[in-house]
């Protein structure tokens, strides 16, 4: 038990140190292109951390979404806005104070949390064993995550898909849905001028 | 008063919460202290990822494996439920990030800047001119 | 982008395996890590790579924004429609047991259909958002960076 914990701890803490260094670099850099690239690195590192926490599906999603799509969208935003942040004018004291107090409060709260990785934590004894036992009998597929996602908690997933769809509608309303017809008009206008 | 002793076992079973709290606060600091809207979005993403990591870490069982059933008896699996919730949350997170970025693009088109301070200054200037013109029309 | 010949050749080599991998993740999601969310994102990435290298116009010629909007709605419809079908067959909303005679097979069918809906929506949404960003204004030239 203890040896396993120490093994996990070494890898976890190494990855965590890389994550913190990346986050600090993001704080300090003013070139937004570098910030976006580091945000991609941050996502990839957190995907590695998800793997050490046994969450393969989550790691997979984080690597594809965080390091792939989100980087492309951020770059697209930079192309439409600016590439450098202006220097910060006000002092960093108040934000730092707020973050320290909030962080200290949260850490004080974790002192009562159950130990990391123990098999008899409250979270492990409620519905999770039920899902793990019932999946092979009732659904007959090995990936419990897919079974819970699509069957046992299908309502949740339907809700999430609708949220993704709604977000897309909002983006298209804000940015004008590809603007294909509008650009064709522009082209024809230019031809008229010629 | 209790004597404070350094309990290595306690640290070993709680360090994961502290790690993710530190990451969360880094994200919060970026969001609060930087005026650039793109950087604020990146900070929010860092905060979000830290929350995801904290959530997934609670489902981990030491010596367990990913919850993909092998059929071998006696295998310990980590809790699949946090994985499901976070998996969908990541995809919803990118959709809402895209929405935030679209708003940033529109803000840039309206105000010609994405720095918070300059936007606030422009808004104040607009308010005063609106008030002045309203007062002028009353006369 | 005429001078980026290495990018063009490498991306042409990469795009078919990426699409194939997305389909593998979609249909193998019940047996290994994967599923509709990941598959949709990977599928979208293949097209986004194509658009980045060959231009957004080339991508919207294959997948016009109208089609993307239709596909995004279709995915939600497949998911929600599965629930309606199971209700008509006499089970609860999204209770897949009614889909086939054997409840275990019915569950598997239900999950496959629902994951296809999820994959369609996620892929179409990601591509639609990318196209919205990329064709909003004239993209900046290489020399400006």
PDB file of C-alpha atoms in Angstrom, chain B:
ATOM      1  CA  UNK B   1      -2.499  22.490  23.213  1.00  0.00           C
ATOM      2  CA  UNK B   2      -1.815  19.632  20.834  1.00  0.00           C
ATOM      3  CA  UNK B   3       1.743  19.000  19.808  1.00  0.00           C
ATOM      4  CA  UNK B   4       2.208  19.533  16.090  1.00  0.00           C
ATOM      5  CA  UNK B   5       4.124  16.631  14.543  1.00  0.00           C
ATOM      6  CA  UNK B   6       5.065  16.078  10.913  1.00  0.00           C
ATOM      7  CA  UNK B   7       2.938  13.103   9.854  1.00  0.00           C
ATOM      8  CA  UNK B   8       4.440  11.690   6.639  1.00  0.00           C
ATOM      9  CA  UNK B   9       1.525   9.290   6.100  1.00  0.00           C
ATOM     10  CA  UNK B  10      -0.970  12.133   6.308  1.00  0.00           C
ATOM     11  CA  UNK B  11       1.003  14.209   3.790  1.00  0.00           C
ATOM     12  CA  UNK B  12       1.260  11.224   1.446  1.00  0.00           C
ATOM     13  CA  UNK B  13      -2.523  10.740   1.460  1.00  0.00           C
ATOM     14  CA  UNK B  14      -3.438  14.420   1.128  1.00  0.00           C
ATOM     15  CA  UNK B  15      -0.770  16.009  -1.087  1.00  0.00           C
ATOM     16  CA  UNK B  16      -2.919  15.487  -4.219  1.00  0.00           C
ATOM     17  CA  UNK B  17      -5.611  17.852  -2.913  1.00  0.00           C
ATOM     18  CA  UNK B  18      -2.994  20.505  -2.126  1.00  0.00           C
ATOM     19  CA  UNK B  19      -1.361  20.182  -5.558  1.00  0.00           C
ATOM     20  CA  UNK B  20      -4.626  20.844  -7.331  1.00  0.00           C
ATOM     21  CA  UNK B  21      -5.553  23.695  -4.972  1.00  0.00           C
ATOM     22  CA  UNK B  22      -2.228  25.370  -5.866  1.00  0.00           C
ATOM     23  CA  UNK B  23      -2.971  24.928  -9.588  1.00  0.00           C
ATOM     24  CA  UNK B  24      -6.487  26.282  -9.092  1.00  0.00           C
ATOM     25  CA  UNK B  25      -5.172  29.384  -7.356  1.00  0.00           C
ATOM     26  CA  UNK B  26      -2.631  29.954 -10.160  1.00  0.00           C
ATOM     27  CA  UNK B  27      -5.518  29.929 -12.626  1.00  0.00           C
ATOM     28  CA  UNK B  28      -7.559  32.237 -10.402  1.00  0.00           C
ATOM     29  CA  UNK B  29      -4.579  34.615 -10.077  1.00  0.00           C
ATOM     30  CA  UNK B  30      -4.193  34.821 -13.877  1.00  0.00           C
ATOM     31  CA  UNK B  31      -7.923  35.462 -14.272  1.00  0.00           C
ATOM     32  CA  UNK B  32      -8.060  38.160 -11.598  1.00  0.00           C
ATOM     33  CA  UNK B  33      -4.772  40.000 -12.083  1.00  0.00           C
ATOM     34  CA  UNK B  34      -4.375  40.159 -15.878  1.00  0.00           C
ATOM     35  CA  UNK B  35      -6.351  42.667 -17.913  1.00  0.00           C
ATOM     36  CA  UNK B  36      -6.031  40.916 -21.275  1.00  0.00           C
ATOM     37  CA  UNK B  37      -9.217  39.019 -22.085  1.00  0.00           C
ATOM     38  CA  UNK B  38      -7.494  36.160 -23.979  1.00  0.00           C
ATOM     39  CA  UNK B  39      -5.233  35.612 -20.989  1.00  0.00           C
ATOM     40  CA  UNK B  40      -8.238  35.625 -18.679  1.00  0.00           C
ATOM     41  CA  UNK B  41      -9.766  32.818 -20.769  1.00  0.00           C
ATOM     42  CA  UNK B  42      -6.503  30.837 -20.557  1.00  0.00           C
ATOM     43  CA  UNK B  43      -6.498  31.380 -16.774  1.00  0.00           C
ATOM     44  CA  UNK B  44     -10.065  30.114 -16.526  1.00  0.00           C
ATOM     45  CA  UNK B  45      -9.042  27.027 -18.514  1.00  0.00           C
ATOM     46  CA  UNK B  46      -6.210  26.347 -16.060  1.00  0.00           C
ATOM     47  CA  UNK B  47      -8.630  26.723 -13.135  1.00  0.00           C
ATOM     48  CA  UNK B  48     -11.047  24.364 -14.875  1.00  0.00           C
ATOM     49  CA  UNK B  49      -8.396  21.719 -15.551  1.00  0.00           C
ATOM     50  CA  UNK B  50      -7.309  21.857 -11.898  1.00  0.00           C
ATOM     51  CA  UNK B  51     -10.898  21.239 -10.768  1.00  0.00           C
ATOM     52  CA  UNK B  52     -11.119  18.287 -13.178  1.00  0.00           C
ATOM     53  CA  UNK B  53      -7.866  16.836 -11.799  1.00  0.00           C
ATOM     54  CA  UNK B  54      -9.098  17.211  -8.214  1.00  0.00           C
ATOM     55  CA  UNK B  55     -12.390  15.540  -9.075  1.00  0.00           C
ATOM     56  CA  UNK B  56     -10.795  12.600 -10.911  1.00  0.00           C
ATOM     57  CA  UNK B  57      -8.149  12.105  -8.212  1.00  0.00           C
ATOM     58  CA  UNK B  58     -10.906  11.364  -5.682  1.00  0.00           C
ATOM     59  CA  UNK B  59     -11.981   8.311  -7.724  1.00  0.00           C
ATOM     60  CA  UNK B  60      -8.480   6.804  -7.846  1.00  0.00           C
ATOM     61  CA  UNK B  61      -7.737   3.600  -5.926  1.00  0.00           C
ATOM     62  CA  UNK B  62      -4.051   2.883  -5.359  1.00  0.00           C
ATOM     63  CA  UNK B  63      -3.185  -0.412  -7.020  1.00  0.00           C
ATOM     64  CA  UNK B  64      -6.316  -0.189  -9.135  1.00  0.00           C
ATOM     65  CA  UNK B  65      -6.536   0.055 -12.904  1.00  0.00           C
ATOM     66  CA  UNK B  66      -8.624   1.887 -15.502  1.00  0.00           C
ATOM     67  CA  UNK B  67     -12.312   0.865 -15.330  1.00  0.00           C
ATOM     68  CA  UNK B  68     -12.216  -1.238 -18.499  1.00  0.00           C
ATOM     69  CA  UNK B  69     -13.277  -4.701 -17.400  1.00  0.00           C
ATOM     70  CA  UNK B  70     -10.797  -7.475 -18.111  1.00  0.00           C
ATOM     71  CA  UNK B  71     -12.901 -10.325 -16.745  1.00  0.00           C
ATOM     72  CA  UNK B  72     -10.116 -11.465 -14.428  1.00  0.00           C
ATOM     73  CA  UNK B  73     -11.408 -11.899 -10.874  1.00  0.00           C
ATOM     74  CA  UNK B  74      -9.760  -9.878  -8.136  1.00  0.00           C
ATOM     75  CA  UNK B  75      -8.876  -6.888 -10.314  1.00  0.00           C
ATOM     76  CA  UNK B  76      -9.389  -3.535  -8.575  1.00  0.00           C
ATOM     77  CA  UNK B  77     -10.893  -0.818 -10.764  1.00  0.00           C
ATOM     78  CA  UNK B  78     -10.884   2.915 -10.110  1.00  0.00           C
ATOM     79  CA  UNK B  79     -14.234   4.672  -9.853  1.00  0.00           C
ATOM     80  CA  UNK B  80     -15.730   5.194 -13.355  1.00  0.00           C
ATOM     81  CA  UNK B  81     -18.284   7.820 -12.312  1.00  0.00           C
ATOM     82  CA  UNK B  82     -15.923  10.849 -11.980  1.00  0.00           C
ATOM     83  CA  UNK B  83     -14.410   9.897 -15.357  1.00  0.00           C
ATOM     84  CA  UNK B  84     -17.827  10.073 -17.040  1.00  0.00           C
ATOM     85  CA  UNK B  85     -18.708  13.426 -15.498  1.00  0.00           C
ATOM     86  CA  UNK B  86     -15.331  15.000 -16.301  1.00  0.00           C
ATOM     87  CA  UNK B  87     -15.192  13.589 -19.839  1.00  0.00           C
ATOM     88  CA  UNK B  88     -18.405  15.371 -20.770  1.00  0.00           C
ATOM     89  CA  UNK B  89     -17.365  18.450 -18.778  1.00  0.00           C
ATOM     90  CA  UNK B  90     -14.182  18.796 -20.879  1.00  0.00           C
ATOM     91  CA  UNK B  91     -16.153  18.867 -24.132  1.00  0.00           C
ATOM     92  CA  UNK B  92     -18.684  21.310 -22.664  1.00  0.00           C
ATOM     93  CA  UNK B  93     -15.697  23.340 -21.412  1.00  0.00           C
ATOM     94  CA  UNK B  94     -14.243  23.727 -24.907  1.00  0.00           C
ATOM     95  CA  UNK B  95     -17.666  24.740 -26.258  1.00  0.00           C
ATOM     96  CA  UNK B  96     -18.024  27.456 -23.608  1.00  0.00           C
ATOM     97  CA  UNK B  97     -14.388  28.532 -24.177  1.00  0.00           C
ATOM     98  CA  UNK B  98     -15.228  28.958 -27.854  1.00  0.00           C
ATOM     99  CA  UNK B  99     -18.196  31.113 -26.838  1.00  0.00           C
ATOM    100  CA  UNK B 100     -15.946  33.242 -24.612  1.00  0.00           C
ATOM    101  CA  UNK B 101     -13.449  33.661 -27.457  1.00  0.00           C
ATOM    102  CA  UNK B 102     -16.219  34.655 -29.857  1.00  0.00           C
ATOM    103  CA  UNK B 103     -17.266  37.334 -27.350  1.00  0.00           C
ATOM    104  CA  UNK B 104     -13.627  38.507 -27.154  1.00  0.00           C
ATOM    105  CA  UNK B 105     -13.546  38.847 -30.944  1.00  0.00           C
ATOM    106  CA  UNK B 106     -16.750  40.924 -30.912  1.00  0.00           C
ATOM    107  CA  UNK B 107     -15.438  43.083 -28.046  1.00  0.00           C
ATOM    108  CA  UNK B 108     -12.319  43.791 -30.070  1.00  0.00           C
ATOM    109  CA  UNK B 109     -14.472  44.833 -33.040  1.00  0.00           C
ATOM    110  CA  UNK B 110     -16.583  47.179 -30.909  1.00  0.00           C
ATOM    111  CA  UNK B 111     -13.931  48.731 -28.638  1.00  0.00           C
ATOM    112  CA  UNK B 112     -10.795  48.092 -30.732  1.00  0.00           C
ATOM    113  CA  UNK B 113      -9.047  46.701 -27.632  1.00  0.00           C
ATOM    114  CA  UNK B 114      -9.168  43.560 -25.469  1.00  0.00           C
ATOM    115  CA  UNK B 115      -7.619  45.148 -22.364  1.00  0.00           C
ATOM    116  CA  UNK B 116     -10.062  45.389 -19.478  1.00  0.00           C
ATOM    117  CA  UNK B 117      -8.832  48.815 -18.243  1.00  0.00           C
ATOM    118  CA  UNK B 118      -9.182  50.456 -21.656  1.00  0.00           C
ATOM    119  CA  UNK B 119     -12.680  48.980 -22.143  1.00  0.00           C
ATOM    120  CA  UNK B 120     -13.786  50.365 -18.754  1.00  0.00           C
ATOM    121  CA  UNK B 121     -12.309  53.777 -19.601  1.00  0.00           C
ATOM    122  CA  UNK B 122     -14.142  53.781 -22.967  1.00  0.00           C
ATOM    123  CA  UNK B 123     -17.416  52.817 -21.267  1.00  0.00           C
ATOM    124  CA  UNK B 124     -17.015  55.658 -18.747  1.00  0.00           C
ATOM    125  CA  UNK B 125     -16.308  58.121 -21.565  1.00  0.00           C
ATOM    126  CA  UNK B 126     -19.409  56.881 -23.409  1.00  0.00           C
ATOM    127  CA  UNK B 127     -21.515  57.315 -20.252  1.00  0.00           C
ATOM    128  CA  UNK B 128     -20.364  60.898 -19.736  1.00  0.00           C
ATOM    129  CA  UNK B 129     -20.977  61.887 -23.382  1.00  0.00           C
ATOM    130  CA  UNK B 130     -24.418  60.246 -23.251  1.00  0.00           C
ATOM    131  CA  UNK B 131     -25.247  62.155 -20.052  1.00  0.00           C
ATOM    132  CA  UNK B 132     -23.929  65.412 -21.511  1.00  0.00           C
ATOM    133  CA  UNK B 133     -26.005  65.030 -24.692  1.00  0.00           C
ATOM    134  CA  UNK B 134     -29.089  64.089 -22.641  1.00  0.00           C
ATOM    135  CA  UNK B 135     -28.594  67.220 -20.507  1.00  0.00           C
ATOM    136  CA  UNK B 136     -28.088  69.252 -23.689  1.00  0.00           C
ATOM    137  CA  UNK B 137     -31.329  68.007 -25.263  1.00  0.00           C
ATOM    138  CA  UNK B 138     -33.283  68.815 -22.075  1.00  0.00           C
ATOM    139  CA  UNK B 139     -32.246  72.422 -22.390  1.00  0.00           C
TER     140      UNK B 139
END
